[in-house]
Each structure stands twice: as structure tokens, then as C-alpha cells.
XYZ file of N, CA, C and O in Angstrom:
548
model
N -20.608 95.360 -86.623
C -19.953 95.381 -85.331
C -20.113 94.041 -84.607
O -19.154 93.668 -83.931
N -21.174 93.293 -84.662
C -22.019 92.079 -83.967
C -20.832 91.163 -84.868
O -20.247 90.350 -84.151
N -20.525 91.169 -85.878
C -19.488 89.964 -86.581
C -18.372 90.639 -86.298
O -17.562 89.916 -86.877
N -17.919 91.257 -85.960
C -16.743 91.269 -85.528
C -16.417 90.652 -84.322
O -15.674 89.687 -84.142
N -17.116 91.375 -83.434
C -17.510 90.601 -82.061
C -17.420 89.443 -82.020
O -16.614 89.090 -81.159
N -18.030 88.370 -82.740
C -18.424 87.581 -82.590
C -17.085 86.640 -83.128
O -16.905 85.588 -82.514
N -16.368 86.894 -83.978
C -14.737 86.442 -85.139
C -13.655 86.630 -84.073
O -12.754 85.805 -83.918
N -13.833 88.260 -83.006
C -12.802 87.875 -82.116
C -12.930 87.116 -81.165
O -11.979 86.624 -80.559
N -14.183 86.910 -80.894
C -14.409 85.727 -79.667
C -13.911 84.279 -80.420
O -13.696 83.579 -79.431
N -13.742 83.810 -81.079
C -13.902 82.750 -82.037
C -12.276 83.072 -81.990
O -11.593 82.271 -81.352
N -11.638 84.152 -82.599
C -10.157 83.751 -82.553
C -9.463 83.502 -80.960
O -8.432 82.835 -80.876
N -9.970 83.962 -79.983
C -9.433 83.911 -78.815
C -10.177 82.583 -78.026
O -9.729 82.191 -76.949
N -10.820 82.229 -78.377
C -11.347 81.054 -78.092
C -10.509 79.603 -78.410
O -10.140 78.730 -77.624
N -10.352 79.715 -79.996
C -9.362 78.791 -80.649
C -7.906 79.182 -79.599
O -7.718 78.697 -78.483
N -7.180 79.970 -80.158
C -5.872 80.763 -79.921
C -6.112 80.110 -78.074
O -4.982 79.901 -77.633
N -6.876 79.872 -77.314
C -6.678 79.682 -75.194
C -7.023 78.167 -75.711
O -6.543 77.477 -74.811
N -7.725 77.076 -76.892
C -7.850 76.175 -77.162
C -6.647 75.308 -77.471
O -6.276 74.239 -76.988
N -6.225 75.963 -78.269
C -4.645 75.162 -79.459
C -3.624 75.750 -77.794
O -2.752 74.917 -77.549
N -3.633 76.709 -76.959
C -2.435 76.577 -75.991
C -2.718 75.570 -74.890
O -1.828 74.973 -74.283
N -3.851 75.443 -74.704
C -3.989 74.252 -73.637
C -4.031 72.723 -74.181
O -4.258 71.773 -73.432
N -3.779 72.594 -75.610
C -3.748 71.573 -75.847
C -2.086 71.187 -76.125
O -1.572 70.112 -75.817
N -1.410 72.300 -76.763
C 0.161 71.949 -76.654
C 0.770 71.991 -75.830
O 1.944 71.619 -75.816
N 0.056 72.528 -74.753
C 0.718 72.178 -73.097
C 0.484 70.884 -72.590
O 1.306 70.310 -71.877
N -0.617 70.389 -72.929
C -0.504 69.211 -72.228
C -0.032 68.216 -73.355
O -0.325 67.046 -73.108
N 0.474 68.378 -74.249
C 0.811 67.431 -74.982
C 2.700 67.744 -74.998
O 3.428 66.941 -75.582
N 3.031 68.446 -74.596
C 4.719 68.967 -73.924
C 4.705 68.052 -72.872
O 5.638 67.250 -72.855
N 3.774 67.976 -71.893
C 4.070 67.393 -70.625
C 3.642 65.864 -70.907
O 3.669 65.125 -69.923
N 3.366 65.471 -71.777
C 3.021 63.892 -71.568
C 1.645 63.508 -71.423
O 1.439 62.295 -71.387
N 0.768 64.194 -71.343
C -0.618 64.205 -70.564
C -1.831 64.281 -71.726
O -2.155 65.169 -72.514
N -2.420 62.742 -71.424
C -3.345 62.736 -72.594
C -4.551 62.324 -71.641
O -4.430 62.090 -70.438
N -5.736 62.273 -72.374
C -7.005 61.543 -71.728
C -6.603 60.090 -71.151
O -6.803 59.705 -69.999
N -6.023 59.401 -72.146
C -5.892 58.183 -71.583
C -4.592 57.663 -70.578
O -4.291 56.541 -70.171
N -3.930 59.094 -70.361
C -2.605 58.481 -69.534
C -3.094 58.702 -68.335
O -3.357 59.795 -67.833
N -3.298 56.926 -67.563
C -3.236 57.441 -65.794
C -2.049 57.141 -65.170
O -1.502 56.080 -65.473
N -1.633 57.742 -64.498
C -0.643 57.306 -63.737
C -0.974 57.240 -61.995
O -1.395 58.152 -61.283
N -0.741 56.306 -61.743
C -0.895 55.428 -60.208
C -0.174 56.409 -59.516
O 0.670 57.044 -60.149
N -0.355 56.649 -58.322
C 0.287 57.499 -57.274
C 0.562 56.491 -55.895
O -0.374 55.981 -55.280
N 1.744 56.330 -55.589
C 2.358 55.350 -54.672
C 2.864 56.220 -52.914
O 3.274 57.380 -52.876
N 2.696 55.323 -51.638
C 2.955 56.479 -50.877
C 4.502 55.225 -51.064
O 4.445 53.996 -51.106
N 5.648 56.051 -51.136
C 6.981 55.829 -50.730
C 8.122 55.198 -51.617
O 9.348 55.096 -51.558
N 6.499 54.605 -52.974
C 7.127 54.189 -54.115
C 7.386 54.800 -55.003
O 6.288 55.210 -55.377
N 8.431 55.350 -55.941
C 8.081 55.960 -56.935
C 8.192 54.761 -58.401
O 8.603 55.296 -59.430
N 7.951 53.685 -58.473
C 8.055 52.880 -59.449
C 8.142 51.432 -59.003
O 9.075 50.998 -58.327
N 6.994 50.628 -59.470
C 6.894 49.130 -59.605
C 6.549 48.380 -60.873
O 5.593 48.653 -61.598
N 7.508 47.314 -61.084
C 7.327 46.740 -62.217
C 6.866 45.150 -61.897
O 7.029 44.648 -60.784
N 6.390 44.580 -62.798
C 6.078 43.104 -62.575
C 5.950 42.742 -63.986
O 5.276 43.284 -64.862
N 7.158 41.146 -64.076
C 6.941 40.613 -65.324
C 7.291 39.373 -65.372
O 7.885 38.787 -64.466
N 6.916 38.847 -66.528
C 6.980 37.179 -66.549
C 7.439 37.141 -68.205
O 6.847 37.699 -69.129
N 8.718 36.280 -68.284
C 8.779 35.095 -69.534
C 8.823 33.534 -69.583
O 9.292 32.913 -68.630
N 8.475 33.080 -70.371
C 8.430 31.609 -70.161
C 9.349 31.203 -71.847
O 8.877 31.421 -72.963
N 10.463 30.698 -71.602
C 10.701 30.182 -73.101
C 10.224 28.425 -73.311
O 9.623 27.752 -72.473
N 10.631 28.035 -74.484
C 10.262 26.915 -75.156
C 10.186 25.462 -74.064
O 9.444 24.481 -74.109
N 10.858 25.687 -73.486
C 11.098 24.241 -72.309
C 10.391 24.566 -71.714
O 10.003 23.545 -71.146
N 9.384 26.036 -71.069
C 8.877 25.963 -69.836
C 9.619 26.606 -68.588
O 9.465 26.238 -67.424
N 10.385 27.545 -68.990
C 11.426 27.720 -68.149
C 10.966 29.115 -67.798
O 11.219 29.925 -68.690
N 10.468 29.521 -66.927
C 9.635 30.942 -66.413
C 10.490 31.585 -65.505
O 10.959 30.931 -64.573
N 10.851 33.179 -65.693
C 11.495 34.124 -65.353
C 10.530 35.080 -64.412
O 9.789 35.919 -64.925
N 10.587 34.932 -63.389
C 9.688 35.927 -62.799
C 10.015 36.817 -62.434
O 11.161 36.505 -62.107
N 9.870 38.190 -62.105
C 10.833 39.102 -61.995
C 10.028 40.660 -61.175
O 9.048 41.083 -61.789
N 10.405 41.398 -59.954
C 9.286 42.263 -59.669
C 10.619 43.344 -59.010
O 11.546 42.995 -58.279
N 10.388 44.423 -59.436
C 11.515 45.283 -59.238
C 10.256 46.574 -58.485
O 9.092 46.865 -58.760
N 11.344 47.106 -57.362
C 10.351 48.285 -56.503
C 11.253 49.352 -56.422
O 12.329 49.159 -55.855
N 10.951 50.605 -56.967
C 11.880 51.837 -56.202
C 11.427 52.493 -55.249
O 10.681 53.441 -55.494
N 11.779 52.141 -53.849
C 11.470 53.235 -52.637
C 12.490 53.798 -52.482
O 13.668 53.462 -52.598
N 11.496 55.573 -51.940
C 11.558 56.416 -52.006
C 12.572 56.658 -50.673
O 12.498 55.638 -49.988
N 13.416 57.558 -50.107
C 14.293 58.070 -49.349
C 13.189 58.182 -48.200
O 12.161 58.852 -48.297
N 13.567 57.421 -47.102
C 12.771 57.406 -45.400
C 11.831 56.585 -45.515
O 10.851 56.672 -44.775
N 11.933 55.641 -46.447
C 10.490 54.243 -46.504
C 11.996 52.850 -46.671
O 13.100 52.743 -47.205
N 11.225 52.202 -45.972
C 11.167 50.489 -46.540
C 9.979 49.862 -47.187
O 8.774 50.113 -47.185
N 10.650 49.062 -47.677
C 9.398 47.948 -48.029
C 9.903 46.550 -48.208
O 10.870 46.156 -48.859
N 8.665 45.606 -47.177
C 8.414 44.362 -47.940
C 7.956 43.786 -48.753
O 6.753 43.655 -48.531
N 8.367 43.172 -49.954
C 8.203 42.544 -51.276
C 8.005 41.215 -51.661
O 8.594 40.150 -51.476
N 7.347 41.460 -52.049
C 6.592 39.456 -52.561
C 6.212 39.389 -53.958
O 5.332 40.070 -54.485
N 7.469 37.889 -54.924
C 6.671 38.138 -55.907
C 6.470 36.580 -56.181
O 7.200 35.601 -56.026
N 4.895 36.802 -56.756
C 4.254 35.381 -56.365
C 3.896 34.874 -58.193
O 3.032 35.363 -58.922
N 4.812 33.853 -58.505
C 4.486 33.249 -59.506
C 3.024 32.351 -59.477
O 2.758 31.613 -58.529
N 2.018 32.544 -60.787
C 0.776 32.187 -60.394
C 0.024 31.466 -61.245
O 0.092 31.824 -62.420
N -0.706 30.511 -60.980
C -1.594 29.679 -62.612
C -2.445 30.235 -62.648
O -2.660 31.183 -61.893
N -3.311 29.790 -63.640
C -4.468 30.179 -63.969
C -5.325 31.156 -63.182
O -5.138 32.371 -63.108
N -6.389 30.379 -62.548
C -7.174 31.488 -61.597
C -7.008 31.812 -60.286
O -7.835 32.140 -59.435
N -5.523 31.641 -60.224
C -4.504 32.289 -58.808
C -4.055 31.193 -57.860
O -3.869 31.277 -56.646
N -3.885 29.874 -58.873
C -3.017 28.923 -58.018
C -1.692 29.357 -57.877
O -0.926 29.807 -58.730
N -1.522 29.150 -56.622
C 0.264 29.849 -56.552
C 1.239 28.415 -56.620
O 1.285 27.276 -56.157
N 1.975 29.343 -57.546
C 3.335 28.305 -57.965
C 4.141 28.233 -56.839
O 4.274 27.294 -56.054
N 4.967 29.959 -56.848
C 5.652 30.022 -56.050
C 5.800 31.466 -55.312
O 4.971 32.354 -55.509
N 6.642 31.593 -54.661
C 6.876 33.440 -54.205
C 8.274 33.103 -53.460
O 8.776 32.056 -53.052
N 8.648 34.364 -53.466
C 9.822 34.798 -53.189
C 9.901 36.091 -52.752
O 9.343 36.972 -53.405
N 10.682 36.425 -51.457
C 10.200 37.362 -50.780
C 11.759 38.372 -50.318
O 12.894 37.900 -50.272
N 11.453 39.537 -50.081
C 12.757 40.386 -50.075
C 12.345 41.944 -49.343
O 11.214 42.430 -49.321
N 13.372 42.445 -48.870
C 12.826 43.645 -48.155
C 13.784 44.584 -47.923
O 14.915 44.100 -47.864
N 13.715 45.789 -47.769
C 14.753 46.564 -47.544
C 14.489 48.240 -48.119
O 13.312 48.580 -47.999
N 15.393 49.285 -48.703
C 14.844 50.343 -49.160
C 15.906 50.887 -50.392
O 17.052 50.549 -50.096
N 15.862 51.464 -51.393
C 16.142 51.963 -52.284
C 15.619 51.025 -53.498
O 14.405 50.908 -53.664
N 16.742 50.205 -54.540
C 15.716 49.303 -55.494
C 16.327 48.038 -54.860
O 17.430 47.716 -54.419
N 14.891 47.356 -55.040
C 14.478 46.108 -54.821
C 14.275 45.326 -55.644
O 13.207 45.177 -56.238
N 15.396 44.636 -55.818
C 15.176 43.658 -57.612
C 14.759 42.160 -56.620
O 15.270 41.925 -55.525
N 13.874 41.398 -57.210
C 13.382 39.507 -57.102
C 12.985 39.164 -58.782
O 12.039 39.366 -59.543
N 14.463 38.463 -58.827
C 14.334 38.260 -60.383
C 14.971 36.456 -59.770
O 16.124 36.130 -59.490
N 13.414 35.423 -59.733
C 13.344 33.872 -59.795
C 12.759 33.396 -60.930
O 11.753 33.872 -61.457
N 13.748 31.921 -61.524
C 13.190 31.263 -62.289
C 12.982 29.512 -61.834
O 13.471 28.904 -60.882
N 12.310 29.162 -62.634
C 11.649 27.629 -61.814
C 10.968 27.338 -63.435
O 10.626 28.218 -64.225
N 10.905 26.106 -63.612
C 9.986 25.307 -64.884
C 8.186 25.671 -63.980
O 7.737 26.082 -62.910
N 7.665 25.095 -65.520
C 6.394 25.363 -65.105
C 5.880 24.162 -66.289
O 6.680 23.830 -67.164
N 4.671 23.630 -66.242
C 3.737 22.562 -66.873
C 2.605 23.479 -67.688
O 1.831 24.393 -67.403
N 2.929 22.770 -68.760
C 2.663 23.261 -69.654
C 0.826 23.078 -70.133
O 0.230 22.004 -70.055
N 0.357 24.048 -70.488
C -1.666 24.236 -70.959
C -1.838 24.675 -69.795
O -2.601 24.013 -69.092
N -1.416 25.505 -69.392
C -1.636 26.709 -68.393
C -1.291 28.283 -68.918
O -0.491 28.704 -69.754
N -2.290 28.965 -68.017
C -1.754 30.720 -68.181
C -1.190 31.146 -67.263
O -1.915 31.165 -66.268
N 0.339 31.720 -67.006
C 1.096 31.925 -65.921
C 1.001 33.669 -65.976
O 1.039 34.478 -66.902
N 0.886 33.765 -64.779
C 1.388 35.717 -64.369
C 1.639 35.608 -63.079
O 1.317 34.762 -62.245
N 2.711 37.289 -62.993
C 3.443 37.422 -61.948
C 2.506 38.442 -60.496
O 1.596 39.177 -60.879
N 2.734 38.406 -59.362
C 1.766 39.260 -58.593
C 3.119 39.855 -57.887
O 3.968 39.095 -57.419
N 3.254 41.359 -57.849
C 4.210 42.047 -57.210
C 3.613 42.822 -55.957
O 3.173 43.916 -56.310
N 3.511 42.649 -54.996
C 3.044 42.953 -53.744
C 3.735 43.442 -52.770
O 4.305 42.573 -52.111
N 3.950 44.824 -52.329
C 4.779 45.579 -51.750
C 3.794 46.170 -50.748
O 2.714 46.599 -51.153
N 4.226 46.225 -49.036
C 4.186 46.754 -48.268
C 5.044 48.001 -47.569
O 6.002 47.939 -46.800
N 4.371 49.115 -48.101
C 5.816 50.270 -47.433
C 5.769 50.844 -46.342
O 4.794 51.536 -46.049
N 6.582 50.712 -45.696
C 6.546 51.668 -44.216
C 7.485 53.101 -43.994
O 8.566 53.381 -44.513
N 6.780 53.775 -43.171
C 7.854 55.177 -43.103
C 8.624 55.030 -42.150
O 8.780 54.000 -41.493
N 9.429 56.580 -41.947
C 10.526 55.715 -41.321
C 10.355 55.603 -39.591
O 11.229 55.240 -38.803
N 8.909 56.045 -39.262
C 8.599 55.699 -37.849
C 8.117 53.659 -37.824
O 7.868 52.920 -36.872
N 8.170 53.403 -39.260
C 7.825 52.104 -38.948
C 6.407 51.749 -39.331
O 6.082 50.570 -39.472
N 5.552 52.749 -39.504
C 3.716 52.789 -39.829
C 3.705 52.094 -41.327
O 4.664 52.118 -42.097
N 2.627 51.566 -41.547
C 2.656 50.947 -42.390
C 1.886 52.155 -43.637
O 0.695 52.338 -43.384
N 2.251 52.717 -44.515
C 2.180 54.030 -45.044
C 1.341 53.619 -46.494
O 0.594 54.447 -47.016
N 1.599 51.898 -47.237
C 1.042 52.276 -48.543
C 0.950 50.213 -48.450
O 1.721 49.323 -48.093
N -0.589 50.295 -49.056
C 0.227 48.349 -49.887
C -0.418 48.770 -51.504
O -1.179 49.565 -52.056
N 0.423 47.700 -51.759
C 0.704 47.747 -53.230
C 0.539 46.251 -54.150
O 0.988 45.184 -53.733
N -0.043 46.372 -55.199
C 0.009 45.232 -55.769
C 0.049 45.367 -57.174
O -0.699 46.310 -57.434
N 0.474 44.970 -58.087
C 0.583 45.176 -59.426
C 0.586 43.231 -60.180
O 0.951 42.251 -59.531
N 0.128 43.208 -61.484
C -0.047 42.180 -61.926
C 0.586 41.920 -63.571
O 0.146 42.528 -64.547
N 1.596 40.987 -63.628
C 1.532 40.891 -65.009
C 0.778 40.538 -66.150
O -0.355 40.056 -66.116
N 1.641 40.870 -67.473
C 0.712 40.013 -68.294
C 0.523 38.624 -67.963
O 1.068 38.035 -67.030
N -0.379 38.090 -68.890
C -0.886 36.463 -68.617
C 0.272 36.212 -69.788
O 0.520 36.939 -70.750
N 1.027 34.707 -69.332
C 1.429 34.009 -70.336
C 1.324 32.806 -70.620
O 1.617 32.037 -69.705
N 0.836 32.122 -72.092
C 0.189 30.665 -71.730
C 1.251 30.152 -72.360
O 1.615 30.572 -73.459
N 1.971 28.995 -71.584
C 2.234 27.857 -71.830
C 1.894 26.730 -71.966
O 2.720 25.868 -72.265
């Protein structure tokens, strides 16, 4: 009686094991996925290319959310955060700042995407910053 007991605990154990694991693997959701929670943003990107001449694409795209603005800054950057350049933009729904400019070369360049959002009384509701990869030229 004691092994039986003991085989159905063991099948219902597995059987509430294997369903909570194909549930979260339906929804996307692993140990290692975090996902950032934004107030007004629902999506920020920040990126950088540089081709063969030196010719760097900087680029920082924001989606706010319905009853937010935001101000946007995206700051091309050297090494240990000399600023190249920035370029700045504001408003609400998507927010594309896609600048290019040369850059000098035996350096590591990345992009800094920096968003301030406000609601729609005007309060300043979320800041934001996101960083690209490093790219060495």
C-alpha cells in the first residue's frame, strides 16, 4: 500500500512538473529571459554601425505609449564616454534619430539612447537609458 502511495505521489508530482514547464515555455519565459518594464515605453532600441571608411550610423528608435511624450537623446560615444555627438528629438508615438558622421579610427564607439517620458499631465513619469554594443574602429 506504502508503494503505491508513494508511485502516485511521484506520478502527480512529475505530471504538475512537465505542465508548469510547457507553460512557461508556450509563453516565452525562461530563467534567463528578463524583460525591462518601461513607464510609457513599450520598446527602445539603440544601435551603432561603422563601415570600412569610418562612417558610423547611429540610430535610437522609442515607442511611446498612448497619453505619454518623450524626450530623446542619442549620444554617439568613444571609448570611456567621450561624447562625439548627440542628437536630440521629442514628441509621442515612434521616435526614430537615425545620424551618421565619420569617426577616427583605434577607438571603441557605442550608442547611448536616453529617453525622458512624461504623462499626459506633463510629470515626468519614467527616464530611460539603454546602451549599445561597443564597436571598434
Amino acid at each position: 500500500m506504502k508503494k503505491i502511495s508513494v508511485t502516485i505521489s511521484l506520478l502527480l508530482f512529475t505530471t504538475l512538473l512537465m505542465t508548469t514547464a510547457n507553460a512557461l515555455a508556450v509563453d516565452g519565459v525562461t530563467d534567463d529571459t528578463i524583460q525591462p518594464r518601461y513607464t510609457g515605453v513599450s520598446r527602445l532600441d539603440a544601435s551603432l554601425t561603422i563601415d570600412a571608411s569610418g562612417y558610423a550610423s547611429a540610430s535610437g528608435h522609442v515607442y511611446v505609449l498612448p497619453g505619454y511624450t518623450a524626450d530623446v537623446s542619442v549620444s554617439l560615444c568613444r571609448d570611456s564616454g567621450a561624447n562625439v555627438a548627440t542628437w536630440y528629438d521629442s514628441g509621442s508615438g515612434k521616435i526614430d534619430i537615425e545620424k551618421s558622421r565619420y569617426v577616427t579610427a583605434n577607438h571603441d564607439y557605442y550608442v547611448v539612447v536616453s529617453v525622458d517620458v512624461y504623462d499626459s499631465n506633463g510629470r515626468l513619469a519614467d527616464s530611460i537609458e539603454k546602451e549599445s554594443v561597443v564597436v571598434s574602429y
